[in-house]
XYZ file of N, CA, C and O in Angstrom:
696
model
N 28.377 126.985 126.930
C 29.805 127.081 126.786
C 30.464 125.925 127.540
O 30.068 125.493 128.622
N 31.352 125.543 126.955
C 31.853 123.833 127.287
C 33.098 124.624 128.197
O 33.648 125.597 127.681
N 33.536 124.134 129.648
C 34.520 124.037 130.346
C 35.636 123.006 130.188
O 36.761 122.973 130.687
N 34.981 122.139 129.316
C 36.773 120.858 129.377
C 37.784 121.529 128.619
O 37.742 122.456 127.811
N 38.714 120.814 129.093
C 40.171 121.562 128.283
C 40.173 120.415 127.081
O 39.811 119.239 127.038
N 40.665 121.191 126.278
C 40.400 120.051 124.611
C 41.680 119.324 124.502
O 42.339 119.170 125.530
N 42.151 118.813 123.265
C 43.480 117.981 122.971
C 44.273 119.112 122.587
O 45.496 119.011 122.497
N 43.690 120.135 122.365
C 44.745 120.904 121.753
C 45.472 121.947 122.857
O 46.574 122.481 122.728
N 44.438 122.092 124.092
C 45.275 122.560 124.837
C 46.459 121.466 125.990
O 47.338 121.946 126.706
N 46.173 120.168 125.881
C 47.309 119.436 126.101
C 48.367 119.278 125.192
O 49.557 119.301 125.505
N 47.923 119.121 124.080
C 49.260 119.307 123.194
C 50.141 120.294 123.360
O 51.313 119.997 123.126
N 49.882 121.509 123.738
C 50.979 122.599 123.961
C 51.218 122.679 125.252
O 51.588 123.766 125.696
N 51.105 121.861 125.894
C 51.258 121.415 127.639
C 53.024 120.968 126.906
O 53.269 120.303 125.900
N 53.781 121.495 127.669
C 55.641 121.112 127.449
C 55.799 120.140 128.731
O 55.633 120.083 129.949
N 56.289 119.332 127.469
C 57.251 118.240 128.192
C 58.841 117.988 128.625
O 59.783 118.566 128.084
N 58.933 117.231 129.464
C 60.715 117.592 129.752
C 61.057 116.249 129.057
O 60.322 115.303 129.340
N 61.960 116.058 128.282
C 62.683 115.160 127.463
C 64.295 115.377 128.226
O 64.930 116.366 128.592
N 64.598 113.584 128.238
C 65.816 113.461 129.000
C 66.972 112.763 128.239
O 66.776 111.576 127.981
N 68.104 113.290 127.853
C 68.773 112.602 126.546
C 69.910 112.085 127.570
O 69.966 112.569 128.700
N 70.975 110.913 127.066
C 72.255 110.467 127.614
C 73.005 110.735 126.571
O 72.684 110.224 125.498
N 73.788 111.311 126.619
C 75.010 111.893 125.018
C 76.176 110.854 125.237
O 77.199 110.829 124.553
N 75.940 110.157 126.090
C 77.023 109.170 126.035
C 77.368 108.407 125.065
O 76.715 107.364 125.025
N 78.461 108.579 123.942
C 78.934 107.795 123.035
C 77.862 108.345 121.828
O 77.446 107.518 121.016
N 77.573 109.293 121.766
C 76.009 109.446 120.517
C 76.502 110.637 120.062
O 76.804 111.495 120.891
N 76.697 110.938 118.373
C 77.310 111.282 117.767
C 76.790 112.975 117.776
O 75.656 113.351 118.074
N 77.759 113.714 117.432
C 77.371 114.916 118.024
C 76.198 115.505 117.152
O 75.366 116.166 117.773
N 76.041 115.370 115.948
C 75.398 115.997 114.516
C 73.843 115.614 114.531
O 72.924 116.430 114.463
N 73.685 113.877 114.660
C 72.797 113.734 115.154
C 71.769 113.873 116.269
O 70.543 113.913 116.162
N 72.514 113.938 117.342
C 71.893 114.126 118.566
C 71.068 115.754 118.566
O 69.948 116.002 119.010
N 71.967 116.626 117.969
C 72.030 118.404 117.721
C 70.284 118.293 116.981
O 69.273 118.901 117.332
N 70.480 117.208 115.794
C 69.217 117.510 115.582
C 67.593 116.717 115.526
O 66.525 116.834 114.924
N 68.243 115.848 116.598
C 66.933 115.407 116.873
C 66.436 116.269 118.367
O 65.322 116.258 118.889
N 67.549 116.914 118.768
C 67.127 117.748 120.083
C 66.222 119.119 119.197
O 65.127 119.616 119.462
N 67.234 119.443 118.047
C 66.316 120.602 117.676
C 64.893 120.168 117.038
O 63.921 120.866 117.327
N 64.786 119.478 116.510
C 63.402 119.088 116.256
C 62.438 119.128 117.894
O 61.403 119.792 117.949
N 62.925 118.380 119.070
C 61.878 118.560 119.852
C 61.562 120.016 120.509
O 60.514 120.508 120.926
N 63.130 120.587 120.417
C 63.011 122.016 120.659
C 61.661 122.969 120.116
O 60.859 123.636 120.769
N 61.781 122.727 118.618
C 60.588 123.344 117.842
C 59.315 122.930 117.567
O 58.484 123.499 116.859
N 59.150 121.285 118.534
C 57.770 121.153 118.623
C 57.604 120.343 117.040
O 56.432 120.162 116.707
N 58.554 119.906 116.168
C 57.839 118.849 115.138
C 56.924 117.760 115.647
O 55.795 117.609 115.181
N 57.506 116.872 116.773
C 56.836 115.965 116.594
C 55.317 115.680 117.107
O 54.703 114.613 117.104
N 54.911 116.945 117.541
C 54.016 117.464 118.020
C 52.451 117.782 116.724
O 52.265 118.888 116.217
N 51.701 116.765 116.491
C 50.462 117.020 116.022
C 50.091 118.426 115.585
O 49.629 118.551 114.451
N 50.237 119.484 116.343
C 49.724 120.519 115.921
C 51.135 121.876 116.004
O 51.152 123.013 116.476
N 52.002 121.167 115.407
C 53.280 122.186 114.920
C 53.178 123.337 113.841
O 52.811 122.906 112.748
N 53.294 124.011 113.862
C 53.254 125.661 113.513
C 54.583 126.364 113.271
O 55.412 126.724 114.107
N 54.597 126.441 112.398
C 56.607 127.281 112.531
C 56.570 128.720 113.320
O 57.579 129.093 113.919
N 55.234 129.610 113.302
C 55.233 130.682 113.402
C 54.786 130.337 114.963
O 54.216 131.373 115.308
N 54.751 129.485 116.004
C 54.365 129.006 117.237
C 55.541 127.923 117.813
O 56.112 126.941 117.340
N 55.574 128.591 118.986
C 56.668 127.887 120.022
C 55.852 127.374 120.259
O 54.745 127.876 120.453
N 56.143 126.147 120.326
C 55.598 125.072 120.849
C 56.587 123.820 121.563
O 56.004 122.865 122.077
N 57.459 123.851 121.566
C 58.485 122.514 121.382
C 58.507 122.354 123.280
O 57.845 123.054 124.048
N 59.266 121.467 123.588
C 58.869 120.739 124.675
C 60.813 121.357 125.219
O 61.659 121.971 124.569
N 60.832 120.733 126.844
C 62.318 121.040 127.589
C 63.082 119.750 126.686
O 62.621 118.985 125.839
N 64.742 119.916 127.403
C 65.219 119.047 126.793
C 66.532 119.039 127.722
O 67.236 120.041 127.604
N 66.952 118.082 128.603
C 67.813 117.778 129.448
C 69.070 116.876 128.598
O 68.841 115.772 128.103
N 70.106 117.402 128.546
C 71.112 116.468 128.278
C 72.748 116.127 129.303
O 73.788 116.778 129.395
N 72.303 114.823 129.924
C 73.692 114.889 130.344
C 74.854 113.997 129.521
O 74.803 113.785 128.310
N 76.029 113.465 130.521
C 77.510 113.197 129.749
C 77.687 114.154 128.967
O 77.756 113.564 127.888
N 77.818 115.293 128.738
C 78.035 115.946 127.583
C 79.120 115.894 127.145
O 79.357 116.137 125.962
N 80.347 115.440 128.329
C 81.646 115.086 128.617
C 81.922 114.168 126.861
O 82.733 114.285 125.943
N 80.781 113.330 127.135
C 81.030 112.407 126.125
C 80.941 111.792 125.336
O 81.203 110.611 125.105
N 80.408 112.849 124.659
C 79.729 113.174 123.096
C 80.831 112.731 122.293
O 81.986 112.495 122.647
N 80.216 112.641 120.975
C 81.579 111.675 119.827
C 80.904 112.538 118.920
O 79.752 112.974 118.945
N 82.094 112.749 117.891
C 82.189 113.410 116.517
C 82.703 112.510 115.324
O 83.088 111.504 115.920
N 82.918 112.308 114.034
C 83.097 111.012 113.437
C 83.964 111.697 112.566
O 84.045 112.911 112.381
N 84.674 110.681 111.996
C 86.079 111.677 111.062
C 87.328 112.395 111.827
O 87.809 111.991 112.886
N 87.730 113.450 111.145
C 88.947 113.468 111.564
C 88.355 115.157 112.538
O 89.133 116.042 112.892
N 86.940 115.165 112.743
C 86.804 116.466 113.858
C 87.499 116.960 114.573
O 88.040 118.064 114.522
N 87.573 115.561 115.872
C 88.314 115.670 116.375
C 89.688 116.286 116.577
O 90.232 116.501 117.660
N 90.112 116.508 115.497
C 91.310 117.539 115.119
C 90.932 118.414 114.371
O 91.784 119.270 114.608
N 90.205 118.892 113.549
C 90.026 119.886 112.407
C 89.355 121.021 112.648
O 89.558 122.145 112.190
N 88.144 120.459 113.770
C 86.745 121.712 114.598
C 87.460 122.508 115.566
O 88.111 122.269 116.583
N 87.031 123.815 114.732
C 87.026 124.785 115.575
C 86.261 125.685 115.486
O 85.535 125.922 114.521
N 86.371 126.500 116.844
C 85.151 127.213 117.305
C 85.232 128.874 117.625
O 85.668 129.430 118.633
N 84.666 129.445 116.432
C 85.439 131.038 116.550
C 84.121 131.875 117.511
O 82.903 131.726 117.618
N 84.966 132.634 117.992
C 84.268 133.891 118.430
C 84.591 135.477 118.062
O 85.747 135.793 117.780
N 83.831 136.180 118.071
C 84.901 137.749 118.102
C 84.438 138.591 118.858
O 83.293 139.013 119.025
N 85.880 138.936 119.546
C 85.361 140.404 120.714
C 85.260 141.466 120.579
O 85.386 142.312 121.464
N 84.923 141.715 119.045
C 84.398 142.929 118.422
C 85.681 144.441 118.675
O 85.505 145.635 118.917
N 86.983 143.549 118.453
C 88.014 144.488 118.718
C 88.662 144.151 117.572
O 88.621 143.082 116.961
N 89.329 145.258 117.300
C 90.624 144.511 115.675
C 91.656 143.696 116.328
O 92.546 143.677 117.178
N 90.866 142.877 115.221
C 92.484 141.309 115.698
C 91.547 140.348 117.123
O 92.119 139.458 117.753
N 90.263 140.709 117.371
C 89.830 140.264 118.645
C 89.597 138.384 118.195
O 89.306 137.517 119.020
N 89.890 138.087 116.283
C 89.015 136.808 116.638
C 89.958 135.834 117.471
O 91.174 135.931 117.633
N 89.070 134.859 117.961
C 89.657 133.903 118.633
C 88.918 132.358 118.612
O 87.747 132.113 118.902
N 89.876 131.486 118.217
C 89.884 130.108 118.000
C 90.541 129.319 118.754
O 91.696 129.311 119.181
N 88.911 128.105 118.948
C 89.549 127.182 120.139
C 89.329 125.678 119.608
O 88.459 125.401 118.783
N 89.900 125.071 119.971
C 90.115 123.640 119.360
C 88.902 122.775 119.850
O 88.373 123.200 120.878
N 88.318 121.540 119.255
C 87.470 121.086 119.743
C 87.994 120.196 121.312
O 87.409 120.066 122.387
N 89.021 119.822 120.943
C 89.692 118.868 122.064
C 89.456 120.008 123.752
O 88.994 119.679 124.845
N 89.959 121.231 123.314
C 90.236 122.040 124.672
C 88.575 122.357 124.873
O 88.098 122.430 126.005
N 87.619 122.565 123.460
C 86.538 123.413 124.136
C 85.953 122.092 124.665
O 84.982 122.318 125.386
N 86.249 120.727 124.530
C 85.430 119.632 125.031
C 86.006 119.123 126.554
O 85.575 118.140 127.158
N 86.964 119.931 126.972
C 87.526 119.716 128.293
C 87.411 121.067 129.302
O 87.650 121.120 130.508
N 86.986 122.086 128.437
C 86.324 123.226 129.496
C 85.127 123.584 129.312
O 84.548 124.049 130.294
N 84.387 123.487 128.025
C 82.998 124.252 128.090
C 82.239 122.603 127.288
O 81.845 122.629 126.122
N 82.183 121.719 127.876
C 81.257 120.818 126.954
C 80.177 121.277 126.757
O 79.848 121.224 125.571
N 79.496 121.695 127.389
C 78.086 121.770 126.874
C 77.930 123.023 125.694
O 77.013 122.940 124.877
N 78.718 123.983 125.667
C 78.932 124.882 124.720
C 78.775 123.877 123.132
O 78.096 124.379 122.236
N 79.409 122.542 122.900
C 79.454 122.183 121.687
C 78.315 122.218 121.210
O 77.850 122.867 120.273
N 77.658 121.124 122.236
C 76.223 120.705 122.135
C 74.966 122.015 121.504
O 74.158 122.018 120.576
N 75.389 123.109 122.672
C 74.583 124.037 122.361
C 74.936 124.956 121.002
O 73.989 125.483 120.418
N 75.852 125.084 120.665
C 76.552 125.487 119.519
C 75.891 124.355 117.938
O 75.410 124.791 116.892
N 76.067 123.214 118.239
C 75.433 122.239 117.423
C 74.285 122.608 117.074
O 73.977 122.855 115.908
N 73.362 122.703 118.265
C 71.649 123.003 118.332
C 71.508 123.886 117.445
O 71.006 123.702 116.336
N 72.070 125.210 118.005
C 71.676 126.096 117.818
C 71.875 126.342 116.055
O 71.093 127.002 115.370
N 72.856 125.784 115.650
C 72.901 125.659 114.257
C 71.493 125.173 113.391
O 71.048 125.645 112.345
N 71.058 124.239 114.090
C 70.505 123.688 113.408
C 68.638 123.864 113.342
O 67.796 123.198 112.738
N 68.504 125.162 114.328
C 67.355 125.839 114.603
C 67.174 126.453 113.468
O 68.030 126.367 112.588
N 65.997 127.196 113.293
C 65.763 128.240 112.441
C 66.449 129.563 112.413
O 66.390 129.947 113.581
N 66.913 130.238 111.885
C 67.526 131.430 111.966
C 66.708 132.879 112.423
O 66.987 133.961 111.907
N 65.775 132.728 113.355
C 64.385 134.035 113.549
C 64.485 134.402 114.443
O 65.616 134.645 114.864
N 63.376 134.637 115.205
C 63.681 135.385 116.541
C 62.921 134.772 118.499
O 62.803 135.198 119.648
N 62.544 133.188 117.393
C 62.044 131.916 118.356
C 63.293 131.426 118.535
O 63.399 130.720 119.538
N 64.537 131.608 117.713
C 65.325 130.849 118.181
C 66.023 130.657 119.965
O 66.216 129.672 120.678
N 66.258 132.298 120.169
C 66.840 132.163 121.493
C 65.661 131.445 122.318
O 66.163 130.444 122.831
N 64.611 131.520 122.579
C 63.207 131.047 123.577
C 63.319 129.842 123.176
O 62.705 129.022 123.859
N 63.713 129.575 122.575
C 63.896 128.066 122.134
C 65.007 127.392 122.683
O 64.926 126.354 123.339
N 66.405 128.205 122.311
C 67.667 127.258 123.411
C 67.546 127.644 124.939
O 68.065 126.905 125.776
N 66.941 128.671 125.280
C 66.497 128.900 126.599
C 66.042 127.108 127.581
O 66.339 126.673 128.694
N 65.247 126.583 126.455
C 64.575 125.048 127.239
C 65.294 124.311 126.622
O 64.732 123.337 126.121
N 67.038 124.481 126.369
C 67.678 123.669 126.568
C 68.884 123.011 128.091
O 70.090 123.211 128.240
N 68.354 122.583 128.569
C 69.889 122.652 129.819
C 70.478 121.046 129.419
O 69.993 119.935 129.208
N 71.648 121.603 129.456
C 73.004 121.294 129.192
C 73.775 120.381 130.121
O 74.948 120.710 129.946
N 73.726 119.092 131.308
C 74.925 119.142 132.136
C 76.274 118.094 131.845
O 75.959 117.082 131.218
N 77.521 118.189 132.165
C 78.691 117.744 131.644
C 78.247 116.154 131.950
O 78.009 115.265 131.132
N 78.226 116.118 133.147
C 78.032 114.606 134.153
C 76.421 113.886 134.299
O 75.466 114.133 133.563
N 76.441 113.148 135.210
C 75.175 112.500 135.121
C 74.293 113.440 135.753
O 73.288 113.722 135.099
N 74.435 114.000 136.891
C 73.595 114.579 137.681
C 72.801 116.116 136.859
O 73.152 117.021 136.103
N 71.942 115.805 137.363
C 71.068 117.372 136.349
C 70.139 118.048 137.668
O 69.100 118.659 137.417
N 70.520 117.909 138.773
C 70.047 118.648 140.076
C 68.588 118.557 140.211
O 67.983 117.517 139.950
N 68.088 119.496 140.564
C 66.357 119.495 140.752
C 65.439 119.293 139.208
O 64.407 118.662 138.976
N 66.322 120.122 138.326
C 65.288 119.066 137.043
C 64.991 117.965 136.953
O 63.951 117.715 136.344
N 65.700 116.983 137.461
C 65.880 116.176 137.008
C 64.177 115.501 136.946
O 63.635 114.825 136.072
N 63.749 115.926 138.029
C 62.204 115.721 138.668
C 61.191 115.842 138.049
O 60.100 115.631 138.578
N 61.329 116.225 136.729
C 60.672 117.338 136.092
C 60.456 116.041 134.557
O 59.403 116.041 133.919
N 61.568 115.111 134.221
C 61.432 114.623 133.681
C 60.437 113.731 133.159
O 60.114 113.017 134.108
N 59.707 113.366 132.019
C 58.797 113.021 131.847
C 59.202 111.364 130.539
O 58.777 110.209 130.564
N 59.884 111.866 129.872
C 60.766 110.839 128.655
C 62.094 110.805 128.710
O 62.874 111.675 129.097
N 62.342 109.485 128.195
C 63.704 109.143 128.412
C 63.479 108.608 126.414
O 62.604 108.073 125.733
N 65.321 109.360 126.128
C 64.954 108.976 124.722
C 65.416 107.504 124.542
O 66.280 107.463 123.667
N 65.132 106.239 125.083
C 65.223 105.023 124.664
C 64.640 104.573 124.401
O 65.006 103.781 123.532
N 63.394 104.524 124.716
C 62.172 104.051 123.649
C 60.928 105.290 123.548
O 60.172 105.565 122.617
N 61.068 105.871 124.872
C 59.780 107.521 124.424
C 59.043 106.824 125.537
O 57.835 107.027 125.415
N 59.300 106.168 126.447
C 57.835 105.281 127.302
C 58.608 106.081 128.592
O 59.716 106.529 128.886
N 57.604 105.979 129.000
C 57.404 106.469 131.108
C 58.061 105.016 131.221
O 57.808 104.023 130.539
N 59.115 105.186 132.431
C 59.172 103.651 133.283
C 58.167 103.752 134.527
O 57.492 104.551 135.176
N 58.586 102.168 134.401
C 57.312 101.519 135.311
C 57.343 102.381 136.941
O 56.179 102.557 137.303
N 58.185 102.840 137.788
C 58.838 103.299 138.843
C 58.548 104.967 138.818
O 58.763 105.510 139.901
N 58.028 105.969 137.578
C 58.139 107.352 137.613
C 57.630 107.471 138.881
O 56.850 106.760 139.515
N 58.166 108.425 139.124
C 57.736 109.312 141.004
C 58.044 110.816 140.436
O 59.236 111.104 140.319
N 57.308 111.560 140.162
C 57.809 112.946 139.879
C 58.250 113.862 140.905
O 58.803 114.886 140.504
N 58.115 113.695 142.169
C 58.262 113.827 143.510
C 60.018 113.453 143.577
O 60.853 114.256 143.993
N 60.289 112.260 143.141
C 61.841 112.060 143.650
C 62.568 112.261 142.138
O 62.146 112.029 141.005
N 63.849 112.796 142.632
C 65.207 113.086 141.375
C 65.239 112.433 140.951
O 64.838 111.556 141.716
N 65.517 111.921 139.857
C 65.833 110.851 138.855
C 67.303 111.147 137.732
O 67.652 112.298 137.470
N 67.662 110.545 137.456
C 68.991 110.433 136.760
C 68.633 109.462 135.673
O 67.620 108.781 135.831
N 69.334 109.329 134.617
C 69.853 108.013 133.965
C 70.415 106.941 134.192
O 70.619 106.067 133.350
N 70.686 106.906 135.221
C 71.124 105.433 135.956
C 70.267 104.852 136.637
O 70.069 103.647 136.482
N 69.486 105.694 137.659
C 68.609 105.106 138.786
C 67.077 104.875 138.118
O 66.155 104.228 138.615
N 67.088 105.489 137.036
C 66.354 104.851 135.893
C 66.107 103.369 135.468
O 65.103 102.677 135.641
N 67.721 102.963 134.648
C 67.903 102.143 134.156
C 68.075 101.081 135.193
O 68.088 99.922 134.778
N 68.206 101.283 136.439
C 68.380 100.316 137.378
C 67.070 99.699 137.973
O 66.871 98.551 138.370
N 66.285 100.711 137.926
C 65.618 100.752 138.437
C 64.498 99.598 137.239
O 63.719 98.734 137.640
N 64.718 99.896 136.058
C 64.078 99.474 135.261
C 64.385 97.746 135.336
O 63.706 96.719 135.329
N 65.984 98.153 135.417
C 66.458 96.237 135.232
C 65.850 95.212 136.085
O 65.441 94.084 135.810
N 65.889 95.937 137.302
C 65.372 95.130 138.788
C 63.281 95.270 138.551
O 62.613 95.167 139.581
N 62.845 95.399 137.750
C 61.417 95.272 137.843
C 60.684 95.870 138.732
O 59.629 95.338 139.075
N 61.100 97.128 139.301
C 60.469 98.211 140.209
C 59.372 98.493 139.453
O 59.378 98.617 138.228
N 58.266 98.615 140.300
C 57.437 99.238 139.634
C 56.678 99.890 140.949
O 56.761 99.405 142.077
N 55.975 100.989 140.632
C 55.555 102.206 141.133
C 54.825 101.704 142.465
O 54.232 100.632 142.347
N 54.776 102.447 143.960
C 53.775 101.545 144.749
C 53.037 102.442 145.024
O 53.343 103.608 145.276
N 51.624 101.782 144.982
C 50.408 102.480 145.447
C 49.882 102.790 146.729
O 48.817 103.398 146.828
């Protein structure tokens, strides 16, 4: 009986994926997050198997919509009372609940079953740059899909101290 762990049990090893929503259109972004959510790009994808990897998004602040959205989206809820529905504009829900769009987007664009919630569960959401102790956790950055030269999984990382880090030719010390 063989003890190594095979490819297939690294493949379902989850990864943390790190997005910047800065200026990146809301429709698209919704579903290339849901694809990693559900594990497509993943070799051994299964619809009937969670598989999909984390998925960090900050700026959420400042996400873009194209057309006349910006005025037209809105976002109902109901409090299961007569007369309870209630509608909120995209402008106000993008100045109190940003990350609600985002996740609202996603979630559209998941499967309709019962993987869905376990699925937006390994989504976190933050408005600004900072994403706290996840941030550590990160493994890809979606600008090209490569590790930078500098990863320390040990220290926080952001999208800036990233890219700075990248510009100035840091690279990792041994």
């Amino acid at each position: 009986m063989s003890q190594a762990i095979g490819n297939t049990a690294l493949a379902y090893a989850r990864v943390w994926h790190h997005v910047d929503a800065t200026d990146r259109v809301l429709g698209k972004l919704a579903e290339r997050i849901a694809l990693v959510l559900m594990g497509k790009h993943k070799p051994i994808y299964d619809p009937s198997v969670d598989c999909g990897d984390y998925v960090i998004v900050t700026n959420s602040r400042k996400i873009k919509v194209t057309g006349k959205k910006e005025e037209q989206l809105l976002y109902r809820k109901h409090t299961m009372y007569p007369g309870g529905l209630k509608e909120t504009p995209y402008k106000q829900m993008k100045e109190r609940k940003p990350d609600e769009i985002i996740r609202h987007a996603v979630s559209g664009m998941l499967p309709k079953n019962k993987l869905r919630d376990r699925r937006l569960e390994r989504l976190r959401i933050f408005p600004g740059i900072h994403m706290g102790v996840q941030g550590a956790n990160v493994m890809k950055s979606w600008d090209d899909g490569t590790l930078p030269p500098d990863y320390d999984p040990t220290r926080i990382t952001t999208t800036n101290t990233l890219q700075e880090n990248w510009r100035k030719g840091i690279t990792k010390q041994s």
